[in-house]
mmCIF file of C-alpha atoms in Angstrom:
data_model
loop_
_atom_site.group_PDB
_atom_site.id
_atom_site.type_symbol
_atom_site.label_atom_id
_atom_site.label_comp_id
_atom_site.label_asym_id
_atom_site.label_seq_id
_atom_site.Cartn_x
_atom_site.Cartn_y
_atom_site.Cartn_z
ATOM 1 C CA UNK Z 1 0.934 29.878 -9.967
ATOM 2 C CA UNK Z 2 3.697 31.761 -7.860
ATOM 3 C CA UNK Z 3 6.764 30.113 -7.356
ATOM 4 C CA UNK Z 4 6.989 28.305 -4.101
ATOM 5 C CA UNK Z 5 10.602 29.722 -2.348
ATOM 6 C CA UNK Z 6 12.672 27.097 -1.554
ATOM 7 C CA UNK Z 7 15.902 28.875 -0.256
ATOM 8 C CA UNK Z 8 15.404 28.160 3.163
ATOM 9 C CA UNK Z 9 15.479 24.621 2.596
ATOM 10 C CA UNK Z 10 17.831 21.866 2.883
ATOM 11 C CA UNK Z 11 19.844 21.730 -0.309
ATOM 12 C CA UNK Z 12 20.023 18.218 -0.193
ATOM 13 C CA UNK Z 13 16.197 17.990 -0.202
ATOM 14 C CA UNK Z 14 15.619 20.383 -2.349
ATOM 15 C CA UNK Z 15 17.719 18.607 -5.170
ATOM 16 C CA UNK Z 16 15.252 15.574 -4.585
ATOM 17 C CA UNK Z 17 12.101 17.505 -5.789
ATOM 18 C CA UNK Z 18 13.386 16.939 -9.457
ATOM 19 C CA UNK Z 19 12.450 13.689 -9.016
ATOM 20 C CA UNK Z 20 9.898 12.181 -11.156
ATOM 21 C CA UNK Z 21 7.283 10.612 -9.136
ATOM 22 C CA UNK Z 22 4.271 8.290 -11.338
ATOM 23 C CA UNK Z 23 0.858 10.339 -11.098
ATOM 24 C CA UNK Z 24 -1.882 7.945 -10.875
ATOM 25 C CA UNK Z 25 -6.108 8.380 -10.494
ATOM 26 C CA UNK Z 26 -7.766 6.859 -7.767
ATOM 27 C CA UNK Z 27 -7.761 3.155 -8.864
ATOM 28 C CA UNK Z 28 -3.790 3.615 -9.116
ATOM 29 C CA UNK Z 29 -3.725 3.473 -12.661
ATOM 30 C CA UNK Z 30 -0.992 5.629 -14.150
ATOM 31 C CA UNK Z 31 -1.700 8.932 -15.891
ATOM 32 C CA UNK Z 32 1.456 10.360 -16.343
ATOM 33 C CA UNK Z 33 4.653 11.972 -13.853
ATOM 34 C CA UNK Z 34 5.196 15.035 -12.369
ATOM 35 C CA UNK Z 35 8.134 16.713 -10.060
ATOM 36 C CA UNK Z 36 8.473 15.142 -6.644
ATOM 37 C CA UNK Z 37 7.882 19.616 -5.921
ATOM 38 C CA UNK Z 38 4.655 19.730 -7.671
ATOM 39 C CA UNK Z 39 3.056 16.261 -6.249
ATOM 40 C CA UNK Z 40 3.890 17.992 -2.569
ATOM 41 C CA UNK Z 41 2.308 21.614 -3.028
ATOM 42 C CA UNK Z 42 -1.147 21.507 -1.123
ATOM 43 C CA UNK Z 43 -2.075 23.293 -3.983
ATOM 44 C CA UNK Z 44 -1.738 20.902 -6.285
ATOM 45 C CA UNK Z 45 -3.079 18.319 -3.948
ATOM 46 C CA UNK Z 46 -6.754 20.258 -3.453
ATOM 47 C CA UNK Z 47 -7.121 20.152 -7.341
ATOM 48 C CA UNK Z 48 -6.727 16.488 -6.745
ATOM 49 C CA UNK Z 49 -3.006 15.553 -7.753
ATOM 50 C CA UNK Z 50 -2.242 12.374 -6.796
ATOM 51 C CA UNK Z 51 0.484 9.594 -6.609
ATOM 52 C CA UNK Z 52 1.942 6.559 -6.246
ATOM 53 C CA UNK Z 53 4.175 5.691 -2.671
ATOM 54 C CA UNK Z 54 5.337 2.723 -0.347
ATOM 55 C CA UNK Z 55 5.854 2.179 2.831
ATOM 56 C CA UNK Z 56 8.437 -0.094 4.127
ATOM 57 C CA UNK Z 57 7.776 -2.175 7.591
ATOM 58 C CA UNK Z 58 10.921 -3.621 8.058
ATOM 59 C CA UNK Z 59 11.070 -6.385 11.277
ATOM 60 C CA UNK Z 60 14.164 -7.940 12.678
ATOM 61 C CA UNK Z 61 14.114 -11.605 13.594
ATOM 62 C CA UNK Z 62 13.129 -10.846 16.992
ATOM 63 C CA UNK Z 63 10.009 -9.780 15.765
ATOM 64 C CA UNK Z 64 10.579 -5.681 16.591
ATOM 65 C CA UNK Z 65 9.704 -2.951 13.800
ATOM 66 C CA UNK Z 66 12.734 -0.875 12.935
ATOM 67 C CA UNK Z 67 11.167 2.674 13.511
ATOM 68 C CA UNK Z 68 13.250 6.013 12.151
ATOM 69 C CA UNK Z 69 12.995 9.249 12.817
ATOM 70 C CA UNK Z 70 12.321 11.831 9.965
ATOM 71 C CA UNK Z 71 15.401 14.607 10.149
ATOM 72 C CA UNK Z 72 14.654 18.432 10.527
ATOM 73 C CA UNK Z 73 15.787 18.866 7.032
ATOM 74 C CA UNK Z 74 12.887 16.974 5.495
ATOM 75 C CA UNK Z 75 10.292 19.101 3.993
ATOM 76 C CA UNK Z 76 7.879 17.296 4.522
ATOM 77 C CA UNK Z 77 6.986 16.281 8.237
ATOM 78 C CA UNK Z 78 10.233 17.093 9.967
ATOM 79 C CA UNK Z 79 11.389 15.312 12.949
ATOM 80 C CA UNK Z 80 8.533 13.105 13.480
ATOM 81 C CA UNK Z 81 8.595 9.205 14.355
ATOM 82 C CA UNK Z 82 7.330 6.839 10.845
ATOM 83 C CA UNK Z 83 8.105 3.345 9.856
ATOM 84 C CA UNK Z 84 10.871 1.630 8.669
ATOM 85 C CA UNK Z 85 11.192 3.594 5.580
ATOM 86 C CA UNK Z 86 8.589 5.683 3.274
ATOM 87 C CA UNK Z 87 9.215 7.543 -0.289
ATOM 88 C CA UNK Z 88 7.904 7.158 -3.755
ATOM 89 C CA UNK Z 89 8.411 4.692 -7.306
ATOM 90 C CA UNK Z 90 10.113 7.117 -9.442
ATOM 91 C CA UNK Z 91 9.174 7.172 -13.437
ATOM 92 C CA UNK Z 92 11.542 5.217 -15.175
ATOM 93 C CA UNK Z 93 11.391 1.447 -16.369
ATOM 94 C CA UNK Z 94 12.438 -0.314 -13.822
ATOM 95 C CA UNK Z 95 9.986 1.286 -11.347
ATOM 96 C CA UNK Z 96 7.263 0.949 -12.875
ATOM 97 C CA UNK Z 97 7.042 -2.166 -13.809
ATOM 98 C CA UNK Z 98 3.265 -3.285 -11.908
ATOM 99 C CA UNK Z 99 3.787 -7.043 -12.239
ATOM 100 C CA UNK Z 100 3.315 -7.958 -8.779
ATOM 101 C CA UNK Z 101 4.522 -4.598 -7.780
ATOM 102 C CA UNK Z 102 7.945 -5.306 -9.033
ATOM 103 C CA UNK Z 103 8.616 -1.453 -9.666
ATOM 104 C CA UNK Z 104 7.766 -0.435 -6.272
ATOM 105 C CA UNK Z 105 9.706 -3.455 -4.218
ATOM 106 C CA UNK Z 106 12.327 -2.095 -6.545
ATOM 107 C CA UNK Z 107 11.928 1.684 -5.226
ATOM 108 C CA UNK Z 108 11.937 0.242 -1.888
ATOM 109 C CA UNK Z 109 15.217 -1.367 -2.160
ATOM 110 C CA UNK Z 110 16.853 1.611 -3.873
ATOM 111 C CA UNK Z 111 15.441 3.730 -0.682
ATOM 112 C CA UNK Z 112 16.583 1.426 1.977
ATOM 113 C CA UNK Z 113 19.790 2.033 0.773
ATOM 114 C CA UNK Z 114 19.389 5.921 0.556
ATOM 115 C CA UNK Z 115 17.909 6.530 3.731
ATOM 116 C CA UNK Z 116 19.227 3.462 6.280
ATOM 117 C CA UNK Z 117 22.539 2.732 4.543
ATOM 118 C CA UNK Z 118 21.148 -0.943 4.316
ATOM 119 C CA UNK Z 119 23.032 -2.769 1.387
ATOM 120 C CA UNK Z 120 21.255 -3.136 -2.063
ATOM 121 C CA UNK Z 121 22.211 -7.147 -1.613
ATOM 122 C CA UNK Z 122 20.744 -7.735 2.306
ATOM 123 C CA UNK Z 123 17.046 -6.601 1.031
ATOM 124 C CA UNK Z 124 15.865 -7.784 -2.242
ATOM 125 C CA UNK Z 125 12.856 -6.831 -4.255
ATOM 126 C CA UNK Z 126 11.897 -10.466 -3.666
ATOM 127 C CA UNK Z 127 12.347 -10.286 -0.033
ATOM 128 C CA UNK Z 128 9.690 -7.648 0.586
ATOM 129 C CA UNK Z 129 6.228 -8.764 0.564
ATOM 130 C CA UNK Z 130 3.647 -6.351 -0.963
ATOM 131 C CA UNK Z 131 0.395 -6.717 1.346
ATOM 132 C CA UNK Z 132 -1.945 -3.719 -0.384
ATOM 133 C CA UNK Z 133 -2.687 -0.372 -0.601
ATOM 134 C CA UNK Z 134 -4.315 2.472 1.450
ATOM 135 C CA UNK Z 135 -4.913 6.338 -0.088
ATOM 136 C CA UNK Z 136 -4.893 8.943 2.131
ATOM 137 C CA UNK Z 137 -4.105 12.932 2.056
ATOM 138 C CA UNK Z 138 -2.393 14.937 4.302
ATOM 139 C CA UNK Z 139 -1.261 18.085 4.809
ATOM 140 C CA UNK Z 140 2.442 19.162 6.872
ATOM 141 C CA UNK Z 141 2.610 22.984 6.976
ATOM 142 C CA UNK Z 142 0.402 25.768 4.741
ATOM 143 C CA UNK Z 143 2.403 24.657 1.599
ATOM 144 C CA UNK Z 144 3.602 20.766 2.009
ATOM 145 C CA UNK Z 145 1.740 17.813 2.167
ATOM 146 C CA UNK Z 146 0.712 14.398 1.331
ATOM 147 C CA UNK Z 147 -1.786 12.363 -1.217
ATOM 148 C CA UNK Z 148 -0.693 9.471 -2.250
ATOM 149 C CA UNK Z 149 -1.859 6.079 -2.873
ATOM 150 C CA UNK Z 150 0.309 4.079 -0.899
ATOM 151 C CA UNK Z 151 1.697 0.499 -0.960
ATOM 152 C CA UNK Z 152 2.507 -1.516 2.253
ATOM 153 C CA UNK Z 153 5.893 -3.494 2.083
ATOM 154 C CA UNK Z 154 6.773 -5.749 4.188
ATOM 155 C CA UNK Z 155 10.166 -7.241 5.428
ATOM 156 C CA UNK Z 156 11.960 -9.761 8.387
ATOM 157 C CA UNK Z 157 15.396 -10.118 7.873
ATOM 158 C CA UNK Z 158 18.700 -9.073 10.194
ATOM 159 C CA UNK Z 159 19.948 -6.250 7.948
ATOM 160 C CA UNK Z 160 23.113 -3.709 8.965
ATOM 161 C CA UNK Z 161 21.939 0.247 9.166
ATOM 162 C CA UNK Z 162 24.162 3.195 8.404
ATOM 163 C CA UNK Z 163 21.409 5.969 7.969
ATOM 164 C CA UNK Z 164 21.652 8.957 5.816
ATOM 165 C CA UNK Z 165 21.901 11.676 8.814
ATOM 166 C CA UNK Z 166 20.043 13.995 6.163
ATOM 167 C CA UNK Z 167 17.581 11.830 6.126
ATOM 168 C CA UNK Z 168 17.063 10.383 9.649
ATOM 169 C CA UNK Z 169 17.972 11.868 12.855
ATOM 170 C CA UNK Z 170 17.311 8.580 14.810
ATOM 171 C CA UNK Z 171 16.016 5.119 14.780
ATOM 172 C CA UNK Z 172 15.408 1.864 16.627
ATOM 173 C CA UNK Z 173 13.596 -1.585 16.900
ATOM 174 C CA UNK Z 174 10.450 -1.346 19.203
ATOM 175 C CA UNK Z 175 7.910 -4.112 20.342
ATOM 176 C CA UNK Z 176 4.917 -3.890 20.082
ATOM 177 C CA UNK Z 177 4.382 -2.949 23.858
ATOM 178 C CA UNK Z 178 6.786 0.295 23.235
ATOM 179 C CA UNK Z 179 5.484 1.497 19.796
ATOM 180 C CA UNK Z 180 1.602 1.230 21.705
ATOM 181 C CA UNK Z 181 3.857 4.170 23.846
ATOM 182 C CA UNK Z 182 4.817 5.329 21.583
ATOM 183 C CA UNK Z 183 1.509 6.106 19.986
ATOM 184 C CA UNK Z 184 -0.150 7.209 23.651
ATOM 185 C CA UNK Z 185 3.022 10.236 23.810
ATOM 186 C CA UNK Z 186 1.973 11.182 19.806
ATOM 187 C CA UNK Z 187 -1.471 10.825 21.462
ATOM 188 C CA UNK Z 188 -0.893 13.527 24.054
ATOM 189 C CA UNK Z 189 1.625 15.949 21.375
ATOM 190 C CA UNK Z 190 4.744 14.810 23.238
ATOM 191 C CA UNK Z 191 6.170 13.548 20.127
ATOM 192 C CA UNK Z 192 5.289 14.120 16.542
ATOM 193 C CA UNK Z 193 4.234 10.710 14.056
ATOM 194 C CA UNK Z 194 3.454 10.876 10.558
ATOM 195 C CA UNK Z 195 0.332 10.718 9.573
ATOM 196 C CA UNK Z 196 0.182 7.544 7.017
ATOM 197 C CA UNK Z 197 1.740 5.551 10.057
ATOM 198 C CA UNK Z 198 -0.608 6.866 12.451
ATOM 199 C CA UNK Z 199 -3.321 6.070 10.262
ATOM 200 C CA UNK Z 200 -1.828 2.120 9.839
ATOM 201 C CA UNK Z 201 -0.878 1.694 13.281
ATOM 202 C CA UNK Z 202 -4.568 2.533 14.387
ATOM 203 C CA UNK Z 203 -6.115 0.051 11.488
ATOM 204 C CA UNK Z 204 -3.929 -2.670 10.589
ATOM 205 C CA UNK Z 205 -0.637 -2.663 12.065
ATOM 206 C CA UNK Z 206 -0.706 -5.065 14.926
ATOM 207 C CA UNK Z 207 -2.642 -7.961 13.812
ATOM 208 C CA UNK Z 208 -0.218 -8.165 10.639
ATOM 209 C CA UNK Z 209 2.954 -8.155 13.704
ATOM 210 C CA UNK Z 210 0.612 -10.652 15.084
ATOM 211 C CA UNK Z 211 1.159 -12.844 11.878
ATOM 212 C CA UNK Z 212 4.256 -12.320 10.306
ATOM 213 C CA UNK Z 213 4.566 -16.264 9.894
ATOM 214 C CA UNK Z 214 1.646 -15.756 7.864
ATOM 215 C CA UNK Z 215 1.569 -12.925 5.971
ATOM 216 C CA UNK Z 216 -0.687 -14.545 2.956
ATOM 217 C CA UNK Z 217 -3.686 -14.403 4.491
ATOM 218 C CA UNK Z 218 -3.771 -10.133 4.983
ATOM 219 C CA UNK Z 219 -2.365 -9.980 0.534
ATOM 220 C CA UNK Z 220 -5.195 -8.086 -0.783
ATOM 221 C CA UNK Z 221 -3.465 -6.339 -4.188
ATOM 222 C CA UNK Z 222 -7.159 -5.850 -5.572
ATOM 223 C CA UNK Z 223 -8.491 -3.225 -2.852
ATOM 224 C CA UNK Z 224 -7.495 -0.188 -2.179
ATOM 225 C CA UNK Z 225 -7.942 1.168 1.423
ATOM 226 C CA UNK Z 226 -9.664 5.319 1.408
ATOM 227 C CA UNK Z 227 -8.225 6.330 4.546
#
């Protein structure tokens, strides 16, 4: 296929599509790795490329999400508002170990760190709860996009943020009452959201805020979610 031209991206992104993410088929069984680059190409994505993500919701212990963000250099869906923090398990040992998700809560710390600035020691991997899964595909411009099967992480803890400006252009703890704004300006184009976090805000978002006491009642590591 023709060589996708990257030169009028960020450098600093660019460098992360040599990144090995884990290629998986639908049940999330692993098949093998490929570039971070060629898992992002719509074109590999509509001949069914596929792999494995998280997605961090990270509360405080007032009960707000901490929201971020996504900077203008991303190549993937620039500037919009997501949760706490979202990326990939890369290919190596330690991430992907699938004991109780152990690889991915692993990713999840290293990416805290990369993106928020939050110290390796303030979130664990056994502070972050894996809930389940949902697969979904979508697409950010006529060459980037999404389709991924994607784990939902879970956090409350009082952590200290110094975000990668590359990375995030803003952030901040909402209740539930402001991120339901939130969603009604995304609603009406006045600011942009992700899709994955559209797509979990709509389905399952609030009755898990609803029960963070209780968390064990919503594990379901057996199911995955075709959104």
């Amino acid at each position: 296929m023709p060589e996708v031209n990257t030169d009028h991206l960020d450098e600093q992104q660019v460098q992360l599509l040599a990144e090995m993410c884990i290629l998986i088929d639908e049940n999330d069984n692993k098949i093998g790795a490929d570039t971070k680059k060629n898992c992002h190409l719509n074109e590999n994505i509509d001949k069914g490329l596929l792999h494995r993500a998280f997605s961090v919701f990270l509360f405080n212990t007032e009960n707000k999400l901490l929201l971020q963000q996504r900077s203008n250099a991303k190549i993937t869906f620039p500037d919009c508002f997501t949760n706490t923090c979202c990326s990939h398990p890369l290919s190596h040992p330690l991430e992907l170990e699938e004991n109780n998700a152990l690889g991915v809560r692993r990713a999840a710390q290293r990416r805290l760190k990369a993106e928020l600035g939050i110290p390796t020691e303030q979130v664990t991997p056994e502070e972050i709860s894996y809930l389940t899964r949902i697969h979904y595909k979508a697409k950010s411009d006529g060459i980037w996009g999404e389709h991924e099967i994607d784990y939902i992480l879970f956090v409350q803890k009082d952590v200290t943020l110094n975000p990668d400006p590359n990375e995030i252009q803003s952030y901040c703890y909402v209740t539930q009452k402001e991120l339901k704004q939130l969603l009604d300006k995304a609603s009406k184009n006045e600011v942009k959201i992700t899709p994955w976090f559209k797509l979990i805000a709509e389905t399952f978002l609030f009755k898990w805020w609803d029960n963070l006491s209780n968390l064990n009642k919503f594990v379901d590591h057996e199911k995955i979610h075709r959104m």
